Coordinates of C-alpha atoms in Angstrom, one line a residue:
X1 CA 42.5 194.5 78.3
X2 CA 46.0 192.8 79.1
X3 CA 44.1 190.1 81.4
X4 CA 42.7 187.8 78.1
X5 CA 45.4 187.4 76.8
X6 CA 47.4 186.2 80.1
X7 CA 44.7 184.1 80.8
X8 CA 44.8 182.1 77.3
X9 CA 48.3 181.6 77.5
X10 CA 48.2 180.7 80.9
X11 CA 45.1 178.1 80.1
X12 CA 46.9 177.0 77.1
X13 CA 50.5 176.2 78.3
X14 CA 49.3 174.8 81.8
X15 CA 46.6 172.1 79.7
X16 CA 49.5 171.3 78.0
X17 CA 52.3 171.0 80.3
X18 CA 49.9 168.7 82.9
X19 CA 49.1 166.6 79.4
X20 CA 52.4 166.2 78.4
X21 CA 53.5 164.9 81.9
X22 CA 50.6 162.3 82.5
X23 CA 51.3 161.2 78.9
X24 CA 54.6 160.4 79.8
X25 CA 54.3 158.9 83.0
X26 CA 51.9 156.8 81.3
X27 CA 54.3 155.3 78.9
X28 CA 56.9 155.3 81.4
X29 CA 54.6 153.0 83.3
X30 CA 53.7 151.0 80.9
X31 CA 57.2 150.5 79.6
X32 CA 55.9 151.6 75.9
X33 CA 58.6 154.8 74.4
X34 CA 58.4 157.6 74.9
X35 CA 60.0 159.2 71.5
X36 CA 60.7 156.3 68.2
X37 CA 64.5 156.5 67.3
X38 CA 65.4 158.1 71.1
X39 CA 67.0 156.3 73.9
X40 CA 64.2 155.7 76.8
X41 CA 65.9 157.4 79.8
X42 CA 66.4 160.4 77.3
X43 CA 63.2 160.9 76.4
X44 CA 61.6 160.5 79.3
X45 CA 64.2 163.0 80.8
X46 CA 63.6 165.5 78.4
X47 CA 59.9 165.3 77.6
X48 CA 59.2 165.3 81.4
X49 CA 61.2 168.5 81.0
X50 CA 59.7 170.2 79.0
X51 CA 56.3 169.2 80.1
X52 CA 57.6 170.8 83.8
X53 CA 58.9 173.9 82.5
X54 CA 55.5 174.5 80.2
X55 CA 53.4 173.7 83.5
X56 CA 55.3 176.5 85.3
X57 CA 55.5 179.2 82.4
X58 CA 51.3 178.5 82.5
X59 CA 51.5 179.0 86.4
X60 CA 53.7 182.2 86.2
X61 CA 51.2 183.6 83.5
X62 CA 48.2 183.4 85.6
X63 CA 50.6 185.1 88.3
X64 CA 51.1 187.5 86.3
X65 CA 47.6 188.4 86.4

């Protein structure tokens, strides 16, 4: 019974962690910003941050499995 809801947070913060990085390598590559009213480097930073850390909280939730 404990294995659903491991798996949906595991599905949900793994989608979004890979999204949020390939968003932001996107616009990193294309020069575009990242964040309106943040400096570039700082976003990019941080977003690619908190993209990272969601990707391995999703990983550690299907190990948890």
């Amino acid at each position: 019974m404990e294995s659903g809801p491991a798996i949906f947070a595991g599905a949900a913060f793994t989608l979004f962690g890979a999204a949020l990085l390939c968003w932001t390598g996107v616009r990193v590559r294309y020069g575009e910003p990242v964040a309106a009213g943040v400096a570039p480097r700082t976003a990019a930073v941080l977003t690619g941050l908190f993209g990272a850390g969601s990707l391995l909280l999703g990983i550690w939730c299907f190990g948890r499995l």
